[in-house]
């Protein structure tokens, strides 16, 4: 006897299998999205540090970066006293903004909030002088079990390099961060 179509049992089995596969795919996709966000944050931090360094050279002034757990702030030291002057910013610049570095209240902030907390070695401040040189060596890390391709930044007096943590349970230092060439 020849049957046309599917039985109700066969249809239910196929629907259950598709539901399980969709659930597994959603969990995997969510992890991939979080990993991508973490990598994006590390790359954005790298870009911001490079921009601060280049802007310090371009404006011939010192730029100070301050780090806190989930925030990175920047300021310009116009008088050379080692303290960032208030009302000045280095991020969030827009075409038509004042060239003196002042932050328009409606467009810019002098800090960036970060989705994933970071850690670093040494003091919480970093300064780029008018020649673009850093005043200290520093490593900035974002520890995570997501295993992103970039999760640390190594800053030396003349270079800023992105890297990958060798050991997630190790410390945040240049020995634990394999810098990408």
mmCIF file of C-alpha atoms in Angstrom:
data_model
loop_
_atom_site.group_PDB
_atom_site.id
_atom_site.type_symbol
_atom_site.label_atom_id
_atom_site.label_comp_id
_atom_site.label_asym_id
_atom_site.label_seq_id
_atom_site.Cartn_x
_atom_site.Cartn_y
_atom_site.Cartn_z
ATOM 1 C CA UNK A 1 0.000 0.000 0.000
ATOM 2 C CA UNK A 2 1.425 3.423 -0.966
ATOM 3 C CA UNK A 3 1.078 6.394 1.417
ATOM 4 C CA UNK A 4 1.120 10.018 0.308
ATOM 5 C CA UNK A 5 2.362 12.611 2.828
ATOM 6 C CA UNK A 6 3.695 12.399 6.390
ATOM 7 C CA UNK A 7 2.217 10.959 9.511
ATOM 8 C CA UNK A 8 1.644 13.182 12.519
ATOM 9 C CA UNK A 9 4.393 11.357 14.455
ATOM 10 C CA UNK A 10 6.968 11.949 11.693
ATOM 11 C CA UNK A 11 6.046 15.616 11.528
ATOM 12 C CA UNK A 12 6.382 16.021 15.322
ATOM 13 C CA UNK A 13 9.798 14.294 15.354
ATOM 14 C CA UNK A 14 11.086 16.611 12.616
ATOM 15 C CA UNK A 15 9.723 19.680 14.450
ATOM 16 C CA UNK A 16 11.392 18.604 17.719
ATOM 17 C CA UNK A 17 14.734 18.053 15.982
ATOM 18 C CA UNK A 18 14.504 21.480 14.288
ATOM 19 C CA UNK A 19 13.646 23.099 17.640
ATOM 20 C CA UNK A 20 16.681 21.537 19.321
ATOM 21 C CA UNK A 21 18.983 22.634 16.489
ATOM 22 C CA UNK A 22 17.565 26.174 16.574
ATOM 23 C CA UNK A 23 18.118 26.352 20.346
ATOM 24 C CA UNK A 24 21.727 25.215 20.015
ATOM 25 C CA UNK A 25 22.314 27.692 17.199
ATOM 26 C CA UNK A 26 20.942 30.556 19.297
ATOM 27 C CA UNK A 27 23.271 29.776 22.208
ATOM 28 C CA UNK A 28 26.249 29.556 19.860
ATOM 29 C CA UNK A 29 25.253 32.763 18.075
ATOM 30 C CA UNK A 30 24.902 34.658 21.361
ATOM 31 C CA UNK A 31 28.444 33.612 22.366
ATOM 32 C CA UNK A 32 29.782 34.655 18.975
ATOM 33 C CA UNK A 33 28.130 38.087 19.311
ATOM 34 C CA UNK A 34 29.642 38.647 22.787
ATOM 35 C CA UNK A 35 33.083 37.578 21.526
ATOM 36 C CA UNK A 36 32.765 39.993 18.606
ATOM 37 C CA UNK A 37 31.747 42.833 20.960
ATOM 38 C CA UNK A 38 34.793 42.186 23.156
ATOM 39 C CA UNK A 39 37.151 42.163 20.152
ATOM 40 C CA UNK A 40 35.518 45.336 18.884
ATOM 41 C CA UNK A 41 36.058 47.048 22.250
ATOM 42 C CA UNK A 42 39.752 46.094 22.257
ATOM 43 C CA UNK A 43 40.183 47.392 18.710
ATOM 44 C CA UNK A 44 38.321 50.603 19.527
ATOM 45 C CA UNK A 45 40.510 51.177 22.599
ATOM 46 C CA UNK A 46 43.596 50.655 20.416
ATOM 47 C CA UNK A 47 42.268 53.150 17.865
ATOM 48 C CA UNK A 48 41.478 55.698 20.576
ATOM 49 C CA UNK A 49 44.972 55.406 22.051
ATOM 50 C CA UNK A 50 46.540 55.817 18.605
ATOM 51 C CA UNK A 51 44.323 58.844 17.919
ATOM 52 C CA UNK A 52 45.305 60.409 21.253
ATOM 53 C CA UNK A 53 48.973 59.840 20.422
ATOM 54 C CA UNK A 54 48.662 61.314 16.925
ATOM 55 C CA UNK A 55 46.563 64.237 18.144
ATOM 56 C CA UNK A 56 49.199 65.029 20.771
ATOM 57 C CA UNK A 57 51.801 65.261 18.007
ATOM 58 C CA UNK A 58 49.501 67.208 15.695
ATOM 59 C CA UNK A 59 48.495 69.782 18.335
ATOM 60 C CA UNK A 60 51.949 69.830 19.959
ATOM 61 C CA UNK A 61 50.401 69.339 23.426
ATOM 62 C CA UNK A 62 50.365 66.574 26.014
ATOM 63 C CA UNK A 63 47.354 64.250 26.057
ATOM 64 C CA UNK A 64 46.420 62.377 29.228
ATOM 65 C CA UNK A 65 44.467 59.100 29.252
ATOM 66 C CA UNK A 66 42.876 58.012 32.534
ATOM 67 C CA UNK A 67 41.618 54.478 33.051
ATOM 68 C CA UNK A 68 38.962 53.155 35.386
ATOM 69 C CA UNK A 69 37.244 49.759 35.416
ATOM 70 C CA UNK A 70 34.751 50.404 32.638
ATOM 71 C CA UNK A 71 35.650 53.913 31.530
ATOM 72 C CA UNK A 72 38.484 55.501 29.576
ATOM 73 C CA UNK A 73 38.790 59.281 29.722
ATOM 74 C CA UNK A 74 41.022 61.645 27.853
ATOM 75 C CA UNK A 75 42.044 65.233 28.286
ATOM 76 C CA UNK A 76 44.513 67.717 26.903
ATOM 77 C CA UNK A 77 47.200 69.309 29.072
ATOM 78 C CA UNK A 78 47.591 72.726 27.474
ATOM 79 C CA UNK A 79 49.834 74.277 30.139
ATOM 80 C CA UNK A 80 52.227 71.347 30.707
ATOM 81 C CA UNK A 81 51.484 70.829 34.409
ATOM 82 C CA UNK A 82 50.721 67.109 33.991
ATOM 83 C CA UNK A 83 47.035 67.571 34.788
ATOM 84 C CA UNK A 84 44.324 67.438 32.142
ATOM 85 C CA UNK A 85 42.587 70.764 31.677
ATOM 86 C CA UNK A 86 38.829 70.665 32.153
ATOM 87 C CA UNK A 87 36.496 71.233 29.258
ATOM 88 C CA UNK A 88 38.852 69.708 26.725
ATOM 89 C CA UNK A 89 38.330 66.403 25.001
ATOM 90 C CA UNK A 90 40.029 64.200 22.472
ATOM 91 C CA UNK A 91 37.216 61.809 21.506
ATOM 92 C CA UNK A 92 33.933 62.301 19.787
ATOM 93 C CA UNK A 93 35.159 65.059 17.500
ATOM 94 C CA UNK A 94 32.825 66.162 14.730
ATOM 95 C CA UNK A 95 33.302 68.206 11.596
ATOM 96 C CA UNK A 96 32.771 71.840 12.458
ATOM 97 C CA UNK A 97 33.782 71.509 16.137
ATOM 98 C CA UNK A 98 36.166 74.131 17.535
ATOM 99 C CA UNK A 99 39.777 73.425 16.616
ATOM 100 C CA UNK A 100 41.015 74.423 20.080
ATOM 101 C CA UNK A 101 39.945 71.040 21.451
ATOM 102 C CA UNK A 102 36.994 72.284 23.482
ATOM 103 C CA UNK A 103 34.090 69.855 23.822
ATOM 104 C CA UNK A 104 30.778 71.140 22.526
ATOM 105 C CA UNK A 105 28.278 70.249 25.254
ATOM 106 C CA UNK A 106 25.724 68.845 22.870
ATOM 107 C CA UNK A 107 28.037 66.587 20.856
ATOM 108 C CA UNK A 108 30.982 65.182 22.784
ATOM 109 C CA UNK A 109 32.145 63.731 26.060
ATOM 110 C CA UNK A 110 35.674 63.508 27.340
ATOM 111 C CA UNK A 111 35.263 59.836 28.291
ATOM 112 C CA UNK A 112 34.112 56.546 26.810
ATOM 113 C CA UNK A 113 32.125 53.928 28.665
ATOM 114 C CA UNK A 114 33.215 50.369 27.999
ATOM 115 C CA UNK A 115 30.939 47.329 27.924
ATOM 116 C CA UNK A 116 33.603 45.000 29.334
ATOM 117 C CA UNK A 117 35.754 46.047 32.309
ATOM 118 C CA UNK A 118 39.486 46.343 31.735
ATOM 119 C CA UNK A 119 42.524 45.918 33.927
ATOM 120 C CA UNK A 120 46.020 47.320 33.532
ATOM 121 C CA UNK A 121 49.416 47.290 35.154
ATOM 122 C CA UNK A 122 50.894 50.319 36.874
ATOM 123 C CA UNK A 123 49.168 53.634 37.418
ATOM 124 C CA UNK A 124 45.753 54.484 36.009
ATOM 125 C CA UNK A 125 47.054 57.339 33.857
ATOM 126 C CA UNK A 126 49.010 57.452 30.650
ATOM 127 C CA UNK A 127 50.398 60.564 29.000
ATOM 128 C CA UNK A 128 51.468 61.152 25.411
ATOM 129 C CA UNK A 129 53.794 64.122 25.025
ATOM 130 C CA UNK A 130 53.971 66.524 22.093
ATOM 131 C CA UNK A 131 56.292 64.111 20.263
ATOM 132 C CA UNK A 132 53.781 61.252 20.642
ATOM 133 C CA UNK A 133 55.874 59.362 23.183
ATOM 134 C CA UNK A 134 54.273 57.629 26.148
ATOM 135 C CA UNK A 135 55.530 58.514 29.615
ATOM 136 C CA UNK A 136 55.260 54.888 30.799
ATOM 137 C CA UNK A 137 55.046 51.317 29.581
ATOM 138 C CA UNK A 138 51.612 49.846 30.175
ATOM 139 C CA UNK A 139 49.512 46.816 29.317
ATOM 140 C CA UNK A 140 45.717 47.035 29.187
ATOM 141 C CA UNK A 141 43.753 43.758 29.316
ATOM 142 C CA UNK A 142 40.155 42.618 29.057
ATOM 143 C CA UNK A 143 39.920 39.192 30.697
ATOM 144 C CA UNK A 144 37.206 36.879 29.381
ATOM 145 C CA UNK A 145 36.404 33.215 28.811
ATOM 146 C CA UNK A 146 35.218 34.057 25.281
ATOM 147 C CA UNK A 147 38.739 33.673 23.792
ATOM 148 C CA UNK A 148 38.733 36.691 21.437
ATOM 149 C CA UNK A 149 41.518 37.189 18.916
ATOM 150 C CA UNK A 150 42.534 40.530 20.524
ATOM 151 C CA UNK A 151 42.114 41.193 24.245
ATOM 152 C CA UNK A 152 45.177 43.164 25.350
ATOM 153 C CA UNK A 153 47.101 46.278 24.319
ATOM 154 C CA UNK A 154 50.819 46.763 24.973
ATOM 155 C CA UNK A 155 51.974 50.382 25.196
ATOM 156 C CA UNK A 156 55.673 51.209 25.145
ATOM 157 C CA UNK A 157 57.229 54.646 24.889
ATOM 158 C CA UNK A 158 57.232 54.545 21.080
ATOM 159 C CA UNK A 159 54.633 51.922 20.072
ATOM 160 C CA UNK A 160 51.111 50.748 20.765
ATOM 161 C CA UNK A 161 50.389 47.142 19.785
ATOM 162 C CA UNK A 162 47.337 44.923 20.087
ATOM 163 C CA UNK A 163 47.730 41.396 21.330
ATOM 164 C CA UNK A 164 46.229 38.214 22.689
ATOM 165 C CA UNK A 165 46.468 37.111 26.304
ATOM 166 C CA UNK A 166 48.513 33.937 26.657
ATOM 167 C CA UNK A 167 46.931 32.898 29.947
ATOM 168 C CA UNK A 168 43.520 34.251 30.997
ATOM 169 C CA UNK A 169 44.308 33.519 34.643
ATOM 170 C CA UNK A 170 47.705 35.238 34.413
ATOM 171 C CA UNK A 171 48.381 38.853 35.218
ATOM 172 C CA UNK A 172 47.925 41.848 32.996
ATOM 173 C CA UNK A 173 51.499 42.504 31.871
ATOM 174 C CA UNK A 174 53.494 42.482 28.654
ATOM 175 C CA UNK A 175 54.847 38.978 29.375
ATOM 176 C CA UNK A 176 51.278 37.599 29.342
ATOM 177 C CA UNK A 177 50.226 39.535 26.230
ATOM 178 C CA UNK A 178 51.449 38.179 22.922
ATOM 179 C CA UNK A 179 51.604 41.339 20.814
ATOM 180 C CA UNK A 180 50.583 40.995 17.176
ATOM 181 C CA UNK A 181 53.149 42.266 14.740
#
